[in-house]
Amino acid sequence: MPSRARNLPADERRAVTVATVVELAGEQNPSEITTAAIASRMNLTQGALFRHFPSKDAIWQAVIAWVAEHLLARVDRAIEAAGSPLAALEAVFLTHVAFAATYPGVPRMIFGELQRAEDTTCKRMVRALLGQYRERLVRLIEAGKTAGEIAVEIDTAAATTLFIGTVQGLLMQAMLAGDVGRMRVQGPALFALYRRAIRSMS
Amino acid sequence: MPSRARNLPADERRAVTVATVVELAGEQNPSEITTAAIASRMNLTQGALFRHFPSKDAIWQAVIAWVAEHLLARVDRAIEAAGSPLAALEAVFLTHVAFAATYPGVPRMIFGELQRAEDTTCKRMVRALLGQYRERLVRLIEAGKTAGEIAVEIDTAAATTLFIGTVQGLLMQAMLAGDVGRMRVQGPALFALYRRAIRSMS
DNA sequence: CGCTTAAGTGAGTGATCAATTACTCTCTTT
DNA sequence: AAAGAGAGTAATTGATCACTCACTTAAGCG
């Protein structure tokens, strides 16, 4: 969202920068996004960015913080609105898929950070985000077991890994086809399979 | 595998180069591997690489061709040795996981290529590889349906996506923990969940 | 209005990287 | 043993990138 307004206050400029990076990451390989490209999209000179961020890495940290905040907020809202643990899992799944379809750059960034070998601040932030996400899944799966919706003999850790992998598979399919919109269409069929994997045999 | 021999014949040098890139990709972000780093690992000067490859991109193409050849060969061997479609699916799964654990750089490369937005030769090769892989999965799942091992009401396309996603989830878990070895341990539990998702209810 | 402060400009700088090139070394073949 | 071909060296080139800085412009406030 390139604003026409000039001389934005610092916090707004930072927010616009984050939004711009998310937008650019949806169009190209995140690791190839240059500060010049970010600035150009914002109708700004490249040097101006460094008035608001001490380094390019700081920009990435701000972006990841934005993602963590918004994704987890949406997930929590989906969980609250659901009537049962299994319904909540489905709502989280569809929320996650919708988020990825809305901001296709986000999964690309997450992938990119994870495949980095060194333990950077960004990678640690991504790891923390996934940890919190996984925490919520564990809680739902355990609740589903006591509610009788999910088979008690299921390995909870494996079930969370499969949940994330299910989203992942959908994402990879979409990246292959270059069509993020199809994710929303294929999502329900994939979750149906996931439900078969974990449901109790009543 | 840096060879001590100097002045290798061209085809051997190309093979060593591919092996070196696969090795390096297991240690660092593939997109950050420089021609200087490859050469240095081979005890060679950077310029020498360009005697054998016209460009850096050509090196990547050779690496992806190597991956496609070896991964598919292992998968096909696993399928042939299995006694039933469902057993073959499990064998493919474990083979894939073992391959990723042996060459941790390979999934990193695949991810990296897929998240590239432009339609490069490398990305097309990765897409072709995944297409052939998916073809084999479709064949096994259809065979499993007629054999009564897999529920006929399953969406075959979704089942292949889930299969790949299952491996994917395992990989992401491993990349997060920085421990590729644990993949082999957690593999069976994950495939058990996948089996629950697709098996027939006899 | 005038002054202060924050935001933005635009031309750098040094580092890094893929690719090139002129030259040297090392095999193989006869 | 001589010679030619192929493999490797080492220095270089041009492009790109993150980051800097002296200067200019705009916004807000008494």
mmCIF file of C-alpha atoms in Angstrom, chain A:
data_model
loop_
_atom_site.group_PDB
_atom_site.id
_atom_site.type_symbol
_atom_site.label_atom_id
_atom_site.label_comp_id
_atom_site.label_asym_id
_atom_site.label_seq_id
_atom_site.Cartn_x
_atom_site.Cartn_y
_atom_site.Cartn_z
ATOM 1 C CA MET A 1 0.000 0.000 0.000
ATOM 2 C CA PRO A 2 2.115 2.892 -1.248
ATOM 3 C CA SER A 3 0.783 6.008 0.379
ATOM 4 C CA ARG A 4 0.687 9.287 -1.503
ATOM 5 C CA ALA A 5 1.373 11.210 1.712
ATOM 6 C CA ARG A 6 4.949 12.435 2.112
ATOM 7 C CA ASN A 7 6.871 12.722 5.349
ATOM 8 C CA LEU A 8 4.952 10.140 7.311
ATOM 9 C CA PRO A 9 5.539 9.944 11.063
ATOM 10 C CA ALA A 10 8.049 7.267 11.991
ATOM 11 C CA ASP A 11 5.660 4.645 13.334
ATOM 12 C CA GLU A 12 3.367 4.917 10.326
ATOM 13 C CA ARG A 13 6.324 4.730 7.982
ATOM 14 C CA ARG A 14 7.438 1.560 9.723
ATOM 15 C CA ALA A 15 3.966 0.072 9.389
ATOM 16 C CA VAL A 16 3.828 0.926 5.687
ATOM 17 C CA THR A 17 7.266 -0.629 5.249
ATOM 18 C CA VAL A 18 6.129 -3.897 6.810
ATOM 19 C CA ALA A 19 3.024 -3.991 4.616
ATOM 20 C CA THR A 20 5.137 -3.292 1.553
ATOM 21 C CA VAL A 21 7.562 -6.114 2.326
ATOM 22 C CA VAL A 22 4.661 -8.536 2.813
ATOM 23 C CA GLU A 23 3.271 -7.401 -0.524
ATOM 24 C CA LEU A 24 6.616 -7.793 -2.307
ATOM 25 C CA ALA A 25 7.194 -11.218 -0.777
ATOM 26 C CA GLY A 26 4.016 -12.320 -2.494
ATOM 27 C CA GLU A 27 5.467 -11.408 -5.861
ATOM 28 C CA GLN A 28 9.070 -12.584 -5.652
ATOM 29 C CA ASN A 29 11.545 -14.665 -3.691
ATOM 30 C CA PRO A 30 11.741 -12.948 -0.276
ATOM 31 C CA SER A 31 15.496 -13.421 -0.052
ATOM 32 C CA GLU A 32 15.888 -11.415 -3.244
ATOM 33 C CA ILE A 33 13.930 -8.400 -2.019
ATOM 34 C CA THR A 34 16.340 -5.475 -1.880
ATOM 35 C CA THR A 35 16.019 -2.343 0.189
ATOM 36 C CA ALA A 36 15.952 -0.429 -3.083
ATOM 37 C CA ALA A 37 12.930 -2.462 -4.224
ATOM 38 C CA ILE A 38 11.107 -1.831 -0.942
ATOM 39 C CA ALA A 39 11.791 1.891 -1.078
ATOM 40 C CA SER A 40 10.812 2.131 -4.724
ATOM 41 C CA ARG A 41 7.464 0.477 -4.042
ATOM 42 C CA MET A 42 6.870 3.038 -1.308
ATOM 43 C CA ASN A 43 7.865 5.954 -3.576
ATOM 44 C CA LEU A 44 10.806 6.620 -1.338
ATOM 45 C CA THR A 45 14.552 6.720 -1.778
ATOM 46 C CA GLN A 46 16.495 3.747 -0.518
ATOM 47 C CA GLY A 47 18.406 5.701 2.105
ATOM 48 C CA ALA A 48 15.197 6.910 3.737
ATOM 49 C CA LEU A 49 14.434 3.392 4.977
ATOM 50 C CA PHE A 50 17.449 3.555 7.238
ATOM 51 C CA ARG A 51 15.948 6.516 9.077
ATOM 52 C CA HIS A 52 13.399 4.084 10.500
ATOM 53 C CA PHE A 53 15.248 0.796 10.677
ATOM 54 C CA PRO A 54 18.869 0.369 11.756
ATOM 55 C CA SER A 55 19.421 -2.454 9.266
ATOM 56 C CA LYS A 56 17.679 -4.597 6.703
ATOM 57 C CA ASP A 57 17.536 -7.406 9.233
ATOM 58 C CA ALA A 58 15.534 -5.135 11.546
ATOM 59 C CA ILE A 59 12.976 -4.737 8.766
ATOM 60 C CA TRP A 60 12.625 -8.497 8.552
ATOM 61 C CA GLN A 61 12.218 -8.762 12.290
ATOM 62 C CA ALA A 62 9.416 -6.220 12.188
ATOM 63 C CA VAL A 63 7.721 -8.164 9.403
ATOM 64 C CA ILE A 64 7.923 -11.450 11.274
ATOM 65 C CA ALA A 65 6.571 -9.801 14.408
ATOM 66 C CA TRP A 66 3.642 -8.503 12.356
ATOM 67 C CA VAL A 67 2.972 -11.968 10.966
ATOM 68 C CA ALA A 68 3.131 -13.613 14.387
ATOM 69 C CA GLU A 69 0.744 -11.094 15.896
ATOM 70 C CA HIS A 70 -1.843 -11.229 13.125
ATOM 71 C CA LEU A 71 -1.756 -14.946 12.412
ATOM 72 C CA LEU A 72 -2.052 -15.953 16.055
ATOM 73 C CA ALA A 73 -4.823 -13.415 16.620
ATOM 74 C CA ARG A 74 -6.847 -14.872 13.766
ATOM 75 C CA VAL A 75 -6.211 -18.398 14.983
ATOM 76 C CA ASP A 76 -7.329 -17.537 18.501
ATOM 77 C CA ARG A 77 -10.478 -15.894 17.204
ATOM 78 C CA ALA A 78 -11.233 -19.026 15.162
ATOM 79 C CA ILE A 79 -10.742 -21.264 18.198
ATOM 80 C CA GLU A 80 -13.013 -19.149 20.385
ATOM 81 C CA ALA A 81 -15.826 -19.145 17.862
ATOM 82 C CA ALA A 82 -15.806 -22.919 17.370
ATOM 83 C CA GLY A 83 -18.199 -25.188 19.201
ATOM 84 C CA SER A 84 -15.967 -28.208 19.763
ATOM 85 C CA PRO A 85 -12.255 -29.128 19.668
ATOM 86 C CA LEU A 86 -12.560 -30.840 16.289
ATOM 87 C CA ALA A 87 -14.559 -27.929 14.881
ATOM 88 C CA ALA A 88 -11.898 -25.608 16.263
ATOM 89 C CA LEU A 89 -9.167 -27.589 14.487
ATOM 90 C CA GLU A 90 -11.048 -27.244 11.234
ATOM 91 C CA ALA A 91 -11.563 -23.525 11.812
ATOM 92 C CA VAL A 92 -7.842 -23.074 12.541
ATOM 93 C CA PHE A 93 -6.986 -24.994 9.394
ATOM 94 C CA LEU A 94 -9.231 -22.900 7.185
ATOM 95 C CA THR A 95 -8.074 -19.704 8.887
ATOM 96 C CA HIS A 96 -4.459 -20.621 8.275
ATOM 97 C CA VAL A 97 -5.139 -21.416 4.635
ATOM 98 C CA ALA A 98 -7.075 -18.195 4.160
ATOM 99 C CA PHE A 99 -4.258 -16.210 5.755
ATOM 100 C CA ALA A 100 -1.721 -17.816 3.439
ATOM 101 C CA ALA A 101 -3.937 -17.126 0.435
ATOM 102 C CA THR A 102 -4.379 -13.499 1.456
ATOM 103 C CA TYR A 103 -0.677 -12.960 2.127
ATOM 104 C CA PRO A 104 1.121 -15.439 -0.158
ATOM 105 C CA GLY A 105 4.445 -13.874 0.746
ATOM 106 C CA VAL A 106 4.171 -14.965 4.344
ATOM 107 C CA PRO A 107 4.678 -18.720 3.926
ATOM 108 C CA ARG A 108 7.494 -17.950 1.520
ATOM 109 C CA MET A 109 9.203 -15.882 4.193
ATOM 110 C CA ILE A 110 8.676 -18.544 6.841
ATOM 111 C CA PHE A 111 10.148 -21.235 4.569
ATOM 112 C CA GLY A 112 13.061 -19.001 3.737
ATOM 113 C CA GLU A 113 13.917 -18.293 7.336
ATOM 114 C CA LEU A 114 13.671 -21.922 8.377
ATOM 115 C CA GLN A 115 16.029 -23.196 5.729
ATOM 116 C CA ARG A 116 18.699 -20.813 6.973
ATOM 117 C CA ALA A 117 21.284 -22.808 8.905
ATOM 118 C CA GLU A 118 22.591 -20.149 11.287
ATOM 119 C CA ASP A 119 20.558 -19.248 14.367
ATOM 120 C CA THR A 120 19.573 -15.681 13.503
ATOM 121 C CA THR A 121 17.138 -13.511 15.430
ATOM 122 C CA CYS A 122 14.638 -13.888 12.611
ATOM 123 C CA LYS A 123 14.839 -17.647 12.680
ATOM 124 C CA ARG A 124 14.382 -17.624 16.439
ATOM 125 C CA MET A 125 11.256 -15.501 16.010
ATOM 126 C CA VAL A 126 9.852 -17.908 13.445
ATOM 127 C CA ARG A 127 10.601 -20.803 15.739
ATOM 128 C CA ALA A 128 8.801 -19.040 18.595
ATOM 129 C CA LEU A 129 5.788 -18.411 16.367
ATOM 130 C CA LEU A 130 5.572 -22.041 15.336
ATOM 131 C CA GLY A 131 6.001 -23.069 18.959
ATOM 132 C CA GLN A 132 2.997 -21.004 20.009
ATOM 133 C CA TYR A 133 0.998 -22.310 17.083
ATOM 134 C CA ARG A 134 1.846 -25.891 17.969
ATOM 135 C CA GLU A 135 0.922 -25.228 21.593
ATOM 136 C CA ARG A 136 -2.603 -24.329 20.557
ATOM 137 C CA LEU A 137 -2.870 -27.441 18.395
ATOM 138 C CA VAL A 138 -1.750 -29.667 21.252
ATOM 139 C CA ARG A 139 -4.381 -28.126 23.524
ATOM 140 C CA LEU A 140 -7.116 -28.703 20.950
ATOM 141 C CA ILE A 141 -6.106 -32.276 20.232
ATOM 142 C CA GLU A 142 -5.971 -33.173 23.920
ATOM 143 C CA ALA A 143 -9.375 -31.544 24.423
ATOM 144 C CA GLY A 144 -10.677 -33.520 21.473
ATOM 145 C CA LYS A 145 -9.508 -36.741 23.045
ATOM 146 C CA THR A 146 -11.306 -36.090 26.327
ATOM 147 C CA ALA A 147 -14.390 -35.018 24.393
ATOM 148 C CA GLY A 148 -14.302 -38.330 22.507
ATOM 149 C CA GLU A 149 -13.934 -36.676 19.112
ATOM 150 C CA ILE A 150 -10.317 -37.719 18.622
ATOM 151 C CA ALA A 151 -8.930 -41.214 19.116
ATOM 152 C CA VAL A 152 -7.011 -41.413 22.383
ATOM 153 C CA GLU A 153 -4.405 -43.721 20.895
ATOM 154 C CA ILE A 154 -3.220 -40.941 18.569
ATOM 155 C CA ASP A 155 0.303 -39.590 19.064
ATOM 156 C CA THR A 156 -0.419 -35.929 19.794
ATOM 157 C CA ALA A 157 2.981 -34.676 18.663
ATOM 158 C CA ALA A 158 2.641 -36.557 15.386
ATOM 159 C CA ALA A 159 -0.866 -35.172 14.951
ATOM 160 C CA THR A 160 0.363 -31.583 15.279
ATOM 161 C CA THR A 161 3.185 -32.271 12.828
ATOM 162 C CA LEU A 162 0.662 -33.760 10.406
ATOM 163 C CA PHE A 163 -1.621 -30.755 10.818
ATOM 164 C CA ILE A 164 1.139 -28.349 9.882
ATOM 165 C CA GLY A 165 2.285 -30.684 7.131
ATOM 166 C CA THR A 166 -1.238 -30.740 5.716
ATOM 167 C CA VAL A 167 -1.223 -26.962 5.360
ATOM 168 C CA GLN A 168 2.298 -27.247 4.002
ATOM 169 C CA GLY A 169 1.298 -29.712 1.309
ATOM 170 C CA LEU A 170 -1.474 -27.410 0.211
ATOM 171 C CA LEU A 171 0.969 -24.493 0.097
ATOM 172 C CA MET A 172 3.503 -26.412 -1.940
ATOM 173 C CA GLN A 173 0.823 -27.453 -4.389
ATOM 174 C CA ALA A 174 -0.170 -23.808 -4.719
ATOM 175 C CA MET A 175 3.410 -22.612 -5.176
ATOM 176 C CA LEU A 176 3.909 -25.245 -7.855
ATOM 177 C CA ALA A 177 0.825 -24.189 -9.735
ATOM 178 C CA GLY A 178 1.422 -20.511 -9.029
ATOM 179 C CA ASP A 179 -2.218 -20.268 -8.015
ATOM 180 C CA VAL A 180 -2.819 -19.359 -4.393
ATOM 181 C CA GLY A 181 -6.550 -19.103 -4.862
ATOM 182 C CA ARG A 182 -6.955 -22.822 -5.419
ATOM 183 C CA MET A 183 -5.756 -23.418 -1.860
ATOM 184 C CA ARG A 184 -9.070 -22.224 -0.478
ATOM 185 C CA VAL A 185 -10.925 -24.601 -2.780
ATOM 186 C CA GLN A 186 -8.840 -27.681 -2.012
ATOM 187 C CA GLY A 187 -8.580 -26.935 1.693
ATOM 188 C CA PRO A 188 -11.786 -28.667 2.821
ATOM 189 C CA ALA A 189 -10.926 -31.938 1.009
ATOM 190 C CA LEU A 190 -7.546 -32.016 2.694
ATOM 191 C CA PHE A 191 -8.976 -31.338 6.114
ATOM 192 C CA ALA A 192 -11.470 -34.130 5.549
ATOM 193 C CA LEU A 193 -8.519 -36.484 5.161
ATOM 194 C CA TYR A 194 -6.871 -35.060 8.271
ATOM 195 C CA ARG A 195 -10.074 -35.641 10.207
ATOM 196 C CA ARG A 196 -10.095 -39.281 9.112
ATOM 197 C CA ALA A 197 -6.536 -39.602 10.407
ATOM 198 C CA ILE A 198 -7.314 -38.470 13.941
ATOM 199 C CA ARG A 199 -11.002 -39.106 14.589
ATOM 200 C CA SER A 200 -12.164 -41.716 17.040
ATOM 201 C CA MET A 201 -13.785 -44.851 15.630
ATOM 202 C CA SER A 202 -17.152 -44.489 17.290
#
